[in-house]
mmCIF file of N, CA and C in Angstrom:
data_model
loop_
_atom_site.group_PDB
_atom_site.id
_atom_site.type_symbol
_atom_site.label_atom_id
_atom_site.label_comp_id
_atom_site.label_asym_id
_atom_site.label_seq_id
_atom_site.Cartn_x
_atom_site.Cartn_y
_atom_site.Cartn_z
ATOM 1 N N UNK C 1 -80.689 134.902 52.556
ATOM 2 C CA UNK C 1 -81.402 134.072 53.508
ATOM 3 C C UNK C 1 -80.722 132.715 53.582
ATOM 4 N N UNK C 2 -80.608 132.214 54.901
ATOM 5 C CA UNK C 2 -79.580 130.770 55.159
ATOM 6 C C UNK C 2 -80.950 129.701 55.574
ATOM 7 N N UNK C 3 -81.001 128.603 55.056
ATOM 8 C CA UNK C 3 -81.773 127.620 55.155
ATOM 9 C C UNK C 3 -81.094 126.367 55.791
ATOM 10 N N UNK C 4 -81.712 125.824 56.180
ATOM 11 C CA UNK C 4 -81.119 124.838 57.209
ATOM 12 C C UNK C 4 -81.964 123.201 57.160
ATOM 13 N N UNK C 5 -81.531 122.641 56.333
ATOM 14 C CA UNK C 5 -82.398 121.545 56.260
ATOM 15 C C UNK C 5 -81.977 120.320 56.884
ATOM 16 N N UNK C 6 -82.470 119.942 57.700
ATOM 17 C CA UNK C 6 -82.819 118.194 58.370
ATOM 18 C C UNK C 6 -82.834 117.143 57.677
ATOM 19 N N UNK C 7 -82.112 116.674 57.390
ATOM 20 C CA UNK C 7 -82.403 115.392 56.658
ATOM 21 C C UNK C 7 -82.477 114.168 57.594
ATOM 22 N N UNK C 8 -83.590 113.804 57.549
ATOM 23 C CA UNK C 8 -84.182 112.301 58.580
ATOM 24 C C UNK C 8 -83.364 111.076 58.047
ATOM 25 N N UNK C 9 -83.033 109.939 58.786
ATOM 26 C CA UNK C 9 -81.847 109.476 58.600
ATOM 27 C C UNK C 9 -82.808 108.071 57.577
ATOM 28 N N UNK C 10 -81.842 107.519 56.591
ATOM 29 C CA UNK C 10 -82.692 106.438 55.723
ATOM 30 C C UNK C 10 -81.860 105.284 56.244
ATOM 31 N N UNK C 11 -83.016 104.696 57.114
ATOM 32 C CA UNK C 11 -81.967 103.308 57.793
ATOM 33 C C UNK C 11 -82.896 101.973 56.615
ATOM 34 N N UNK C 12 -81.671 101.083 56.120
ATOM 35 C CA UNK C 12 -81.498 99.641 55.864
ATOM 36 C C UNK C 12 -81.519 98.960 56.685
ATOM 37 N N UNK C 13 -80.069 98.774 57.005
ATOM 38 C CA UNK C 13 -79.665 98.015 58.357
ATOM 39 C C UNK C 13 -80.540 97.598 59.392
ATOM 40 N N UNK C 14 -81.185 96.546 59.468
ATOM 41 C CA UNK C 14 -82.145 96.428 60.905
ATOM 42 C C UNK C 14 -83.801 96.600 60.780
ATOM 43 N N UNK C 15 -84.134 96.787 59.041
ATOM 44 C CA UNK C 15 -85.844 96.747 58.697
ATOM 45 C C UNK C 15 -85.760 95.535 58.607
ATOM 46 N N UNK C 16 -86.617 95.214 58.377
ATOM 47 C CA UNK C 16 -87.649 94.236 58.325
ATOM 48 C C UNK C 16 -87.342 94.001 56.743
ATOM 49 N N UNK C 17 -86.258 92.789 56.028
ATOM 50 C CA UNK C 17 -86.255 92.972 55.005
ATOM 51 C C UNK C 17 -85.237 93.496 54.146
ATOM 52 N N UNK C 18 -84.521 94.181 55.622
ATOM 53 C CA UNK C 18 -83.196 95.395 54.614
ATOM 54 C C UNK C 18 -84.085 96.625 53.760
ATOM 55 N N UNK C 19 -85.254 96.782 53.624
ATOM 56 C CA UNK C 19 -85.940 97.751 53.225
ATOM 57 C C UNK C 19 -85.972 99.482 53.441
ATOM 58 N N UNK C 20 -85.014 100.496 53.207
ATOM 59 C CA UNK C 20 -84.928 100.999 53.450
ATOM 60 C C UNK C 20 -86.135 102.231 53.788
ATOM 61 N N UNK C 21 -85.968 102.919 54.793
ATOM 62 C CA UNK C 21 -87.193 103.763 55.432
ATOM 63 C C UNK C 21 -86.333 104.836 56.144
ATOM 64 N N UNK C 22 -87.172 105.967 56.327
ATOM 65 C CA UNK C 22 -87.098 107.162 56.309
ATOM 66 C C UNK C 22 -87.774 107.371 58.255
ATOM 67 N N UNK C 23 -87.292 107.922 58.980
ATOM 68 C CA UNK C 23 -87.415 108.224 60.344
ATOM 69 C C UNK C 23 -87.311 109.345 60.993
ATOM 70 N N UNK C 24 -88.270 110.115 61.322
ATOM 71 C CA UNK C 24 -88.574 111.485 61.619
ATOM 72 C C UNK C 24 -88.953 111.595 62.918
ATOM 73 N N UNK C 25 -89.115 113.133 62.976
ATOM 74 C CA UNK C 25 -89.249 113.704 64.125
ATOM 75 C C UNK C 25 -89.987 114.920 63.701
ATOM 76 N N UNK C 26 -91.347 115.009 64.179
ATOM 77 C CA UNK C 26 -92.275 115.636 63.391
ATOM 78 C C UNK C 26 -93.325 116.333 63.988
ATOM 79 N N UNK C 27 -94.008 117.292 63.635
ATOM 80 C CA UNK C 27 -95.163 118.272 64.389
ATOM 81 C C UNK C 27 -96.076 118.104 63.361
ATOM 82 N N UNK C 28 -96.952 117.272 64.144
ATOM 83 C CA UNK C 28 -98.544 116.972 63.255
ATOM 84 C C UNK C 28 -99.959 118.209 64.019
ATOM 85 N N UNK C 29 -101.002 117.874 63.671
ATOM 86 C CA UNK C 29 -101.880 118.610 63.303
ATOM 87 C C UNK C 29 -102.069 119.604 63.045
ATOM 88 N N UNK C 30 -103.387 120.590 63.241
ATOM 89 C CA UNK C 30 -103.999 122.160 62.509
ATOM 90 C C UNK C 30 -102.465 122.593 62.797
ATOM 91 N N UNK C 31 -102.228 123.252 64.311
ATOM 92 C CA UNK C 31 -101.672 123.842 64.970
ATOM 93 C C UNK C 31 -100.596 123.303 65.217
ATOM 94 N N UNK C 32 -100.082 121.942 64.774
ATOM 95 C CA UNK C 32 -98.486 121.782 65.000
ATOM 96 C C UNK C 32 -98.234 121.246 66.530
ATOM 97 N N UNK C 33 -99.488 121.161 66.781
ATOM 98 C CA UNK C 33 -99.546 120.381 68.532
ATOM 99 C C UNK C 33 -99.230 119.435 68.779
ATOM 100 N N UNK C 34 -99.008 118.410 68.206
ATOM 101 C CA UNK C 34 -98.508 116.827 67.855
ATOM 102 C C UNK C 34 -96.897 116.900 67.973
ATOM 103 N N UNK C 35 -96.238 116.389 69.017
ATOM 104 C CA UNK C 35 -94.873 115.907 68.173
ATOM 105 C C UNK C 35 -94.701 114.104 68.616
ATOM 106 N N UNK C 36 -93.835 113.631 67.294
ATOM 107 C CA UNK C 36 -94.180 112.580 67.400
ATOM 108 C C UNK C 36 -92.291 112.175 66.381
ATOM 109 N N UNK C 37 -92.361 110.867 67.441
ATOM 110 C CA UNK C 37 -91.112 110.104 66.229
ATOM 111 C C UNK C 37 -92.403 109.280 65.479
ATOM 112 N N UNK C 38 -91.910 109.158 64.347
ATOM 113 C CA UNK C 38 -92.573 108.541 63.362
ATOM 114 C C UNK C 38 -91.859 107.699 62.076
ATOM 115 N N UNK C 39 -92.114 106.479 61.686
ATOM 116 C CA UNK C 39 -92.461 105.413 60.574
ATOM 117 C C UNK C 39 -93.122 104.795 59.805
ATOM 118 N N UNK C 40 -92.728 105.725 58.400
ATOM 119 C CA UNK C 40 -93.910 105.072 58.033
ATOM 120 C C UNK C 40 -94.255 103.608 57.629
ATOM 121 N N UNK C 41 -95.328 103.212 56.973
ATOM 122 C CA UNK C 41 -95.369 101.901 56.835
ATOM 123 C C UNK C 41 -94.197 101.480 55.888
ATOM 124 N N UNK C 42 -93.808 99.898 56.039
ATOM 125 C CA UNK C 42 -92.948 99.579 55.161
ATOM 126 C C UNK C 42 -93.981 99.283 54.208
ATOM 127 N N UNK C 43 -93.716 99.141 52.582
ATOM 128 C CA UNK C 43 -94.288 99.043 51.135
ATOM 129 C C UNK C 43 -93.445 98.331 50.743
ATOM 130 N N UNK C 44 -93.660 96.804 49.838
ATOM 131 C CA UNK C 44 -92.670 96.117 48.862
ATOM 132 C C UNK C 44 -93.616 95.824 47.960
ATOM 133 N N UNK C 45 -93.304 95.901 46.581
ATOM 134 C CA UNK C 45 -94.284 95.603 45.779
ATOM 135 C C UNK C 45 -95.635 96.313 45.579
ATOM 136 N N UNK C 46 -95.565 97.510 46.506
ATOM 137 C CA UNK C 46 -96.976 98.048 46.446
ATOM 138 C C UNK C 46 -97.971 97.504 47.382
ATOM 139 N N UNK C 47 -97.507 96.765 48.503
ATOM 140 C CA UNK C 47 -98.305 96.045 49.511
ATOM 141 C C UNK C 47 -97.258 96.706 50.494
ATOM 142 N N UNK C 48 -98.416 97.188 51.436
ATOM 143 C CA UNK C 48 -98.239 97.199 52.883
ATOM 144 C C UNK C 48 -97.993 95.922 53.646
ATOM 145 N N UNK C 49 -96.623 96.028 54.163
ATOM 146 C CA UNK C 49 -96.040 94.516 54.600
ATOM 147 C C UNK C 49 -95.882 94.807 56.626
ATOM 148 N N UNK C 50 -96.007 96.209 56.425
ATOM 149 C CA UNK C 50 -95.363 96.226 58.539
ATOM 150 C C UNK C 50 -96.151 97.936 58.165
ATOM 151 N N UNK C 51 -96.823 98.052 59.133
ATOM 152 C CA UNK C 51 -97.648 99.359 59.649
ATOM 153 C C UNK C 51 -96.906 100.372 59.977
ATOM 154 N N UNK C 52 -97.242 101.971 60.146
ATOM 155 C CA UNK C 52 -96.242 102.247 60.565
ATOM 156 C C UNK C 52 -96.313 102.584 61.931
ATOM 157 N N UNK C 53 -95.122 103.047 62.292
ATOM 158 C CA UNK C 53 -95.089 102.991 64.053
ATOM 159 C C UNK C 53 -94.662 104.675 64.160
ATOM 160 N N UNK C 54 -95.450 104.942 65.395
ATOM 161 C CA UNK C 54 -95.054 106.312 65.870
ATOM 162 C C UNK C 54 -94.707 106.507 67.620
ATOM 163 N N UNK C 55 -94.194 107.589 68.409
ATOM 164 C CA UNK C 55 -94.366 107.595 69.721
ATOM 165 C C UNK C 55 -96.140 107.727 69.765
ATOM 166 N N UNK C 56 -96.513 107.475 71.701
ATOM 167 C CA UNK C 56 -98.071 107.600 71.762
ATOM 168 C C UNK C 56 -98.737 109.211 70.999
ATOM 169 N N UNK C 57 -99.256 109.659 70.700
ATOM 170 C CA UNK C 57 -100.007 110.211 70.627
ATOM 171 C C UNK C 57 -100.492 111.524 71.532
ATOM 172 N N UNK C 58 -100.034 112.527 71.292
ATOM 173 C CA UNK C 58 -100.137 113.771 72.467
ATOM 174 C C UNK C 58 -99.831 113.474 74.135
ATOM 175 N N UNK C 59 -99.041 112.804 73.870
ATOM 176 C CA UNK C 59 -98.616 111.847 75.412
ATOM 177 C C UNK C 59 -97.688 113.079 75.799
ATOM 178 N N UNK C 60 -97.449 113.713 76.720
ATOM 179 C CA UNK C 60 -96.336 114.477 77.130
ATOM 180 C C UNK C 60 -95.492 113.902 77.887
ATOM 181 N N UNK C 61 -95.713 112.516 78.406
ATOM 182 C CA UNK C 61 -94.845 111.761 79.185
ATOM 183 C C UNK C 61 -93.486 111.270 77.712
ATOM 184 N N UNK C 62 -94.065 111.234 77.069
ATOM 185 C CA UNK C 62 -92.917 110.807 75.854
ATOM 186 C C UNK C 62 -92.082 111.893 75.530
ATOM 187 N N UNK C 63 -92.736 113.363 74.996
ATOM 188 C CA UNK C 63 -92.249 114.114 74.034
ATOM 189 C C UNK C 63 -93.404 115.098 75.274
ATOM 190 N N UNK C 64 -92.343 116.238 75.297
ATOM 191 C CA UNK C 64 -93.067 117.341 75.913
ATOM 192 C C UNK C 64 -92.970 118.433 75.399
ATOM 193 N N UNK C 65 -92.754 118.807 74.188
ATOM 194 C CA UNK C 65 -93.379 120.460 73.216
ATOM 195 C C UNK C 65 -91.728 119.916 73.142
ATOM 196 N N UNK C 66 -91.299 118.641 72.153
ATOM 197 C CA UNK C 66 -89.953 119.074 71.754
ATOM 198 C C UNK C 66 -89.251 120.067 70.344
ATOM 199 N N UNK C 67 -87.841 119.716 70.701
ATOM 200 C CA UNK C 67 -87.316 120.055 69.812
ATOM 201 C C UNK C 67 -86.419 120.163 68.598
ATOM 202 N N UNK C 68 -86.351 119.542 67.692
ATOM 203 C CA UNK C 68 -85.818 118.494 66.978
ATOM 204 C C UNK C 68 -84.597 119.115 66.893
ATOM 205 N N UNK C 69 -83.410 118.053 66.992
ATOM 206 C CA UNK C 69 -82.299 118.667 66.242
ATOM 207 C C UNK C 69 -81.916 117.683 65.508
ATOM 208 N N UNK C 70 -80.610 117.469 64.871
ATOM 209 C CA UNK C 70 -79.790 116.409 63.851
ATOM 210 C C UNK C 70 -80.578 114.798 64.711
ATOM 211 N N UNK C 71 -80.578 113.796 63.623
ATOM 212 C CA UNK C 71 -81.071 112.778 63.711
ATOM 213 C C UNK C 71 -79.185 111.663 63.004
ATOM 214 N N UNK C 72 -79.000 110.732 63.666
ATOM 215 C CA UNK C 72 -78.425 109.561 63.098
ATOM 216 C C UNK C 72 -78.432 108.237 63.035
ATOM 217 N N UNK C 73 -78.032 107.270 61.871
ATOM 218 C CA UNK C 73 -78.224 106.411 61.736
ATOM 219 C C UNK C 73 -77.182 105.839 61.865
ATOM 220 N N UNK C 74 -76.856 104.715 63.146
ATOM 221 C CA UNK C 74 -75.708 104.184 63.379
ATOM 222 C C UNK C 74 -75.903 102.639 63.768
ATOM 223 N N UNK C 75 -75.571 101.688 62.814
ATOM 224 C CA UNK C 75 -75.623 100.648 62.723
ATOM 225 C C UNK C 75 -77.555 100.195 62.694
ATOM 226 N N UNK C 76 -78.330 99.777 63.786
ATOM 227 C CA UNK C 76 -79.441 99.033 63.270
ATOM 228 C C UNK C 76 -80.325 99.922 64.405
ATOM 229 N N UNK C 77 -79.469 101.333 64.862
ATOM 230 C CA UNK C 77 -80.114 102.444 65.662
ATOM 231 C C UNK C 77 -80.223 103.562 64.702
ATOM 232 N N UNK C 78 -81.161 104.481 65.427
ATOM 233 C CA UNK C 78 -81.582 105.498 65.248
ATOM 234 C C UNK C 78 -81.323 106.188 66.174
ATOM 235 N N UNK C 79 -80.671 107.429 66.016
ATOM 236 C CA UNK C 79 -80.239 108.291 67.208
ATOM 237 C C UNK C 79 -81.138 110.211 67.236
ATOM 238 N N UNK C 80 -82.125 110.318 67.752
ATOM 239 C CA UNK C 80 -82.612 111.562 67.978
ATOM 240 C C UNK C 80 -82.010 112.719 68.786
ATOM 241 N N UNK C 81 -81.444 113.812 68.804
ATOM 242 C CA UNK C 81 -81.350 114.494 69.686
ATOM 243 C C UNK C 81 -82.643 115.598 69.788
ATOM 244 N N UNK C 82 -82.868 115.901 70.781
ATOM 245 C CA UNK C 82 -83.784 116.985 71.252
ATOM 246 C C UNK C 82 -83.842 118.059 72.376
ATOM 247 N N UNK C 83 -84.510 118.834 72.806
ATOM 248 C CA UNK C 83 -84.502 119.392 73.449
ATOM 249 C C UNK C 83 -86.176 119.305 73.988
ATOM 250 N N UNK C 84 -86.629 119.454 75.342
ATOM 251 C CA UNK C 84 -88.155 119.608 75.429
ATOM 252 C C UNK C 84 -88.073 120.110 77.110
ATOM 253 N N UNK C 85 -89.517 120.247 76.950
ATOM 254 C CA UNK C 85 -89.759 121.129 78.628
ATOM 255 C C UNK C 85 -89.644 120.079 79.530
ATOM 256 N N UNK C 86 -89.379 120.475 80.723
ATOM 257 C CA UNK C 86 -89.416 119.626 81.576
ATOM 258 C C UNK C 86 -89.874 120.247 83.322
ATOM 259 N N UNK C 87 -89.871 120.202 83.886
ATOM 260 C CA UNK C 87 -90.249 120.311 85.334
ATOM 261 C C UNK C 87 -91.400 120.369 85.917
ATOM 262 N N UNK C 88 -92.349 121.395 86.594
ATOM 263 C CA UNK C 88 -93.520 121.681 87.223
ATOM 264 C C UNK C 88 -94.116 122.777 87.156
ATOM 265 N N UNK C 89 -95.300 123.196 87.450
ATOM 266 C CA UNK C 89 -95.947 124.336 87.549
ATOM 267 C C UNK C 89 -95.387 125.344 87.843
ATOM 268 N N UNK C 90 -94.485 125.472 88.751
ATOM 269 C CA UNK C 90 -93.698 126.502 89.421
ATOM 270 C C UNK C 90 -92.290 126.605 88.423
ATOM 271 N N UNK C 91 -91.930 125.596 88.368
ATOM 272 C CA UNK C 91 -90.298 126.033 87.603
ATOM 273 C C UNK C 91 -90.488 124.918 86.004
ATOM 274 N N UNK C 92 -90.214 125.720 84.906
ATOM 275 C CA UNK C 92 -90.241 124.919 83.714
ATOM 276 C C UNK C 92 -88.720 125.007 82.774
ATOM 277 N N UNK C 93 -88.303 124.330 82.759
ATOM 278 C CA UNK C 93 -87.038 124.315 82.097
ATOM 279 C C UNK C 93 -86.453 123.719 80.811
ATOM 280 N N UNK C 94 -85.295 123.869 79.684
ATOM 281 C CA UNK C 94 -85.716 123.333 78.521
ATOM 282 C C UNK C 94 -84.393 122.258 79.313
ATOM 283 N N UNK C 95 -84.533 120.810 78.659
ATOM 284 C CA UNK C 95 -83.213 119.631 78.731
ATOM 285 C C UNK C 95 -83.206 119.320 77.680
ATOM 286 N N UNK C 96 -81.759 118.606 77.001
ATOM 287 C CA UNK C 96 -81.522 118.157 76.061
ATOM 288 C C UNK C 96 -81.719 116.209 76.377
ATOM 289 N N UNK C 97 -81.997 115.750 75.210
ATOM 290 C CA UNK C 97 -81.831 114.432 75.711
ATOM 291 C C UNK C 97 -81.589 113.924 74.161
ATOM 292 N N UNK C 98 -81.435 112.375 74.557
ATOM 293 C CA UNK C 98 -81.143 111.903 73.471
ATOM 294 C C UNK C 98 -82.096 110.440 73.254
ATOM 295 N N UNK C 99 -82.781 110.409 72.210
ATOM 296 C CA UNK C 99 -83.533 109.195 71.825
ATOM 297 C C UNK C 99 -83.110 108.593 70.887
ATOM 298 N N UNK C 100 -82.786 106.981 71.648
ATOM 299 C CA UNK C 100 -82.643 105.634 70.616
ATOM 300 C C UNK C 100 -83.580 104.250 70.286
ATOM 301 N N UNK C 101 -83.600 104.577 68.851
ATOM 302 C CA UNK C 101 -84.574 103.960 68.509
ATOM 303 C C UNK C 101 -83.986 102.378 67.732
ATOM 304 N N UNK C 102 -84.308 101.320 68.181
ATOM 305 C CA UNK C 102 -83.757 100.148 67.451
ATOM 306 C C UNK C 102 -84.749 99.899 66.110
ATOM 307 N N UNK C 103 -84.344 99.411 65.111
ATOM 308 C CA UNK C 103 -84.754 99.156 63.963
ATOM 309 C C UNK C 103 -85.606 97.758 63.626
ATOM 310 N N UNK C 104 -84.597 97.127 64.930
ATOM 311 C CA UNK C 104 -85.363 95.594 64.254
ATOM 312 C C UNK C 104 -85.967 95.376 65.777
#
């Protein structure tokens, strides 16, 4: 059996702090209905110092039933690739796109 693991990219560069954090691309609830980029809170000392941040919330205008692929960390960005649905009632199609996320 071949396993294939994701590793979410650990950006420094560009926190709040130089604090390094962990940046995903993720399927939340029961059913995995949620997809969401996500951050978690930054922690120094055991105090919550910056909240964490995610895309909206079952928004399909953001993220439409995506699909995660390789994630990178290049300079004080975050680089997502994906795949998700796109078109209308009549014709539905998969696109690739690419999401950048700034750090600071």
């Amino acid at each position: 059996m071949r396993v294939h693991l994701r590793v979410p990219p650990t950006k420094k560069l560009g926190n709040p702090r130089g604090l390094p954090i962990v940046y995903s691309g993720i399927r939340t609830g029961i059913t995995g209905e949620n997809h969401l980029i996500y951050r978690p809170a930054i922690v120094e000392n055991s105090r919550e110092i910056y909240p964490s941040m995610r895309t909206i919330y079952k928004d399909d205008d953001w993220l439409n039933e995506p699909q995660f692929v390789p994630s990178f960390d290049v300079g004080e960005h975050v680089y997502f690739f994906f795949r998700e649905i796109h078109g209308n009632v009549h014709l539905l199609f998969r696109v690739s796109h690419l999401g950048n996320l700034s750090s600071s």
